[in-house]
Amino acid sequence: MGNLADRIEEYLKRVLEQTSEGYIILQRSELAGVFACVPSQINYVLDTRFTVERGYLVESRRGGGGYLRIVRLGLGIEGEYQQVIRQLIGEQLSRARSSALVDRLLDEEIITTREAAIIKSIISSNDLSGEFRDWDMLRARLMKNILTTLSRDDLV
């Protein structure tokens, strides 16, 4: 199975799936011991693969009594994830963050593979003709509209 980061990610996702609380609490040093790595490798996985765009909140406290709390955000029609995302999108959204949001919608089976490809194609196009310069602002508006459309009751 892939590299160390992939194994750590898979392990954490598996543990999250097995819990009924919707979150897990771990010690960073103990997790690093399980994978025979340094704690900074754990930080890397959390920072890159357990982001809000991907549907997770990570709370971290360092030090002697330190811990990691990883919360899986719900993504239903009225899920708190959509509210959090609308707030975090703000006025601008990078290509990478918008792509991560679309991947999350696909993972949760809110959209199909084809719809994900269409959305990614639209939000990543910087080569359209014209003088428009603020693509991050346009992406933010598009993603907010997409989330609003997906949460409308009459579409279900």
CSV table of C-alpha atoms in Angstrom, one decimal:
chain,number,residue,atom,x,y,z
A,1,MET,CA,0.0,0.0,0.0
A,2,GLY,CA,1.4,3.4,-1.0
A,3,ASN,CA,3.7,5.6,1.0
A,4,LEU,CA,3.7,6.4,4.7
A,5,ALA,CA,1.4,9.4,4.3
A,6,ASP,CA,-1.1,7.2,2.5
A,7,ARG,CA,-1.0,4.6,5.2
A,8,ILE,CA,-1.5,7.1,8.0
A,9,GLU,CA,-4.4,8.7,6.2
A,10,GLU,CA,-6.0,5.3,5.6
A,11,TYR,CA,-5.5,4.3,9.2
A,12,LEU,CA,-7.1,7.5,10.5
A,13,LYS,CA,-10.1,7.2,8.1
A,14,ARG,CA,-10.6,3.6,9.2
A,15,VAL,CA,-10.6,4.5,12.9
A,16,LEU,CA,-13.0,7.4,12.2
A,17,GLU,CA,-15.4,5.1,10.4
A,18,GLN,CA,-15.4,2.7,13.3
A,19,THR,CA,-16.4,5.3,15.9
A,20,SER,CA,-20.0,6.2,16.6
A,21,GLU,CA,-19.1,9.6,18.1
A,22,GLY,CA,-18.1,11.1,14.7
A,23,TYR,CA,-14.7,12.1,16.0
A,24,ILE,CA,-11.5,10.5,17.4
A,25,ILE,CA,-9.0,11.7,20.0
A,26,LEU,CA,-5.4,10.5,19.6
A,27,GLN,CA,-1.9,11.3,21.0
A,28,ARG,CA,0.4,12.5,18.2
A,29,SER,CA,3.4,10.7,19.7
A,30,GLU,CA,1.6,7.4,20.1
A,31,LEU,CA,0.4,7.6,16.5
A,32,ALA,CA,4.0,8.4,15.4
A,33,GLY,CA,5.1,5.3,17.3
A,34,VAL,CA,2.6,3.1,15.5
A,35,PHE,CA,4.0,4.2,12.2
A,36,ALA,CA,7.6,4.5,13.3
A,37,CYS,CA,7.8,8.1,12.1
A,38,VAL,CA,8.4,11.5,13.6
A,39,PRO,CA,5.4,13.6,14.8
A,40,SER,CA,6.0,16.1,12.0
A,41,GLN,CA,4.9,13.4,9.5
A,42,ILE,CA,1.6,13.1,11.4
A,43,ASN,CA,1.3,16.9,11.1
A,44,TYR,CA,1.9,16.7,7.4
A,45,VAL,CA,-0.9,14.2,6.9
A,46,LEU,CA,-3.3,16.2,9.0
A,47,ASP,CA,-2.4,19.5,7.3
A,48,THR,CA,-2.8,18.1,3.7
A,49,ARG,CA,-5.4,15.4,3.9
A,50,PHE,CA,-7.7,16.3,6.8
A,51,THR,CA,-8.7,19.8,5.8
A,52,VAL,CA,-12.1,21.4,6.1
A,53,GLU,CA,-12.4,21.3,2.3
A,54,ARG,CA,-12.1,17.5,2.6
A,55,GLY,CA,-14.7,17.4,5.4
A,56,TYR,CA,-12.6,17.3,8.6
A,57,LEU,CA,-11.9,19.6,11.5
A,58,VAL,CA,-8.7,19.0,13.3
A,59,GLU,CA,-8.1,20.3,16.8
A,60,SER,CA,-4.5,20.0,18.0
A,61,ARG,CA,-3.0,20.6,21.4
A,62,ARG,CA,0.8,20.1,21.8
A,63,GLY,CA,2.8,19.4,24.9
A,64,GLY,CA,2.7,16.8,27.7
A,65,GLY,CA,-1.1,16.4,27.7
A,66,GLY,CA,-1.4,17.1,24.0
A,67,TYR,CA,-3.9,15.4,21.8
A,68,LEU,CA,-5.4,15.4,18.3
A,69,ARG,CA,-9.1,15.5,17.8
A,70,ILE,CA,-10.3,14.8,14.3
A,71,VAL,CA,-14.0,15.4,13.6
A,72,ARG,CA,-15.7,14.2,10.4
A,73,LEU,CA,-18.2,16.8,9.3
A,74,GLY,CA,-21.6,15.7,8.0
A,75,LEU,CA,-22.6,16.5,4.5
A,76,GLY,CA,-26.3,16.0,4.1
A,77,ILE,CA,-28.8,18.3,2.5
A,78,GLU,CA,-28.8,20.4,5.7
A,79,GLY,CA,-25.3,19.3,6.9
A,80,GLU,CA,-23.2,21.6,8.9
A,81,TYR,CA,-20.4,21.1,6.4
A,82,GLN,CA,-22.2,23.2,3.8
A,83,GLN,CA,-22.6,26.0,6.3
A,84,VAL,CA,-18.9,25.8,7.3
A,85,ILE,CA,-17.8,25.7,3.7
A,86,ARG,CA,-19.9,28.7,2.7
A,87,GLN,CA,-18.2,30.7,5.5
A,88,LEU,CA,-14.7,29.5,4.8
A,89,ILE,CA,-15.0,30.1,1.1
A,90,GLY,CA,-15.3,33.8,1.7
A,91,GLU,CA,-14.7,36.1,-1.2
A,92,GLN,CA,-11.9,34.1,-2.9
A,93,LEU,CA,-11.2,30.5,-3.5
A,94,SER,CA,-8.0,29.0,-5.0
A,95,ARG,CA,-8.0,26.3,-7.7
A,96,ALA,CA,-6.6,23.8,-5.2
A,97,ARG,CA,-9.2,24.4,-2.5
A,98,SER,CA,-12.1,24.4,-5.0
A,99,SER,CA,-10.8,21.1,-6.4
A,100,ALA,CA,-10.7,19.6,-2.9
A,101,LEU,CA,-14.3,20.8,-2.3
A,102,VAL,CA,-15.4,19.0,-5.5
A,103,ASP,CA,-13.6,15.9,-4.5
A,104,ARG,CA,-15.4,15.9,-1.1
A,105,LEU,CA,-18.8,16.2,-2.9
A,106,LEU,CA,-17.8,13.3,-5.0
A,107,ASP,CA,-16.6,11.2,-2.1
A,108,GLU,CA,-19.9,11.8,-0.3
A,109,GLU,CA,-21.8,10.8,-3.5
A,110,ILE,CA,-23.5,14.2,-3.6
A,111,ILE,CA,-22.3,14.5,-7.2
A,112,THR,CA,-21.3,12.0,-9.9
A,113,THR,CA,-17.9,11.6,-11.4
A,114,ARG,CA,-19.1,13.3,-14.6
A,115,GLU,CA,-20.5,16.2,-12.6
A,116,ALA,CA,-17.3,16.5,-10.7
A,117,ALA,CA,-15.3,16.6,-14.0
A,118,ILE,CA,-17.7,19.3,-15.4
A,119,ILE,CA,-17.4,21.5,-12.2
A,120,LYS,CA,-13.6,21.1,-12.1
A,121,SER,CA,-13.4,22.1,-15.7
A,122,ILE,CA,-15.4,25.2,-15.1
A,123,ILE,CA,-13.6,26.3,-11.9
A,124,SER,CA,-10.1,25.7,-13.2
A,125,SER,CA,-10.4,27.5,-16.5
A,126,ASN,CA,-8.0,30.4,-16.5
A,127,ASP,CA,-7.5,30.4,-20.3
A,128,LEU,CA,-10.9,31.7,-21.3
A,129,SER,CA,-10.8,34.7,-23.5
A,130,GLY,CA,-11.4,38.1,-22.1
A,131,GLU,CA,-9.8,40.5,-19.7
A,132,PHE,CA,-11.2,39.0,-16.5
A,133,ARG,CA,-8.5,38.7,-13.8
A,134,ASP,CA,-10.0,37.7,-10.5
A,135,TRP,CA,-10.5,33.9,-11.0
A,136,ASP,CA,-10.3,33.2,-7.2
A,137,MET,CA,-13.3,35.5,-6.6
A,138,LEU,CA,-15.2,33.9,-9.5
A,139,ARG,CA,-14.4,30.4,-8.1
A,140,ALA,CA,-15.8,31.4,-4.7
A,141,ARG,CA,-19.0,32.7,-6.2
A,142,LEU,CA,-19.4,29.6,-8.3
A,143,MET,CA,-18.8,27.2,-5.4
A,144,LYS,CA,-21.3,29.0,-3.2
A,145,ASN,CA,-23.9,28.7,-6.0
A,146,ILE,CA,-23.1,25.1,-6.5
A,147,LEU,CA,-23.5,24.3,-2.8
A,148,THR,CA,-26.8,26.3,-2.7
A,149,THR,CA,-28.1,24.4,-5.7
A,150,LEU,CA,-27.2,21.1,-4.1
A,151,SER,CA,-28.9,21.9,-0.9
A,152,ARG,CA,-32.3,22.9,-2.5
A,153,ASP,CA,-35.0,20.5,-1.4
A,154,ASP,CA,-36.8,20.5,-4.8
A,155,LEU,CA,-33.8,18.9,-6.5
A,156,VAL,CA,-33.9,15.8,-4.3
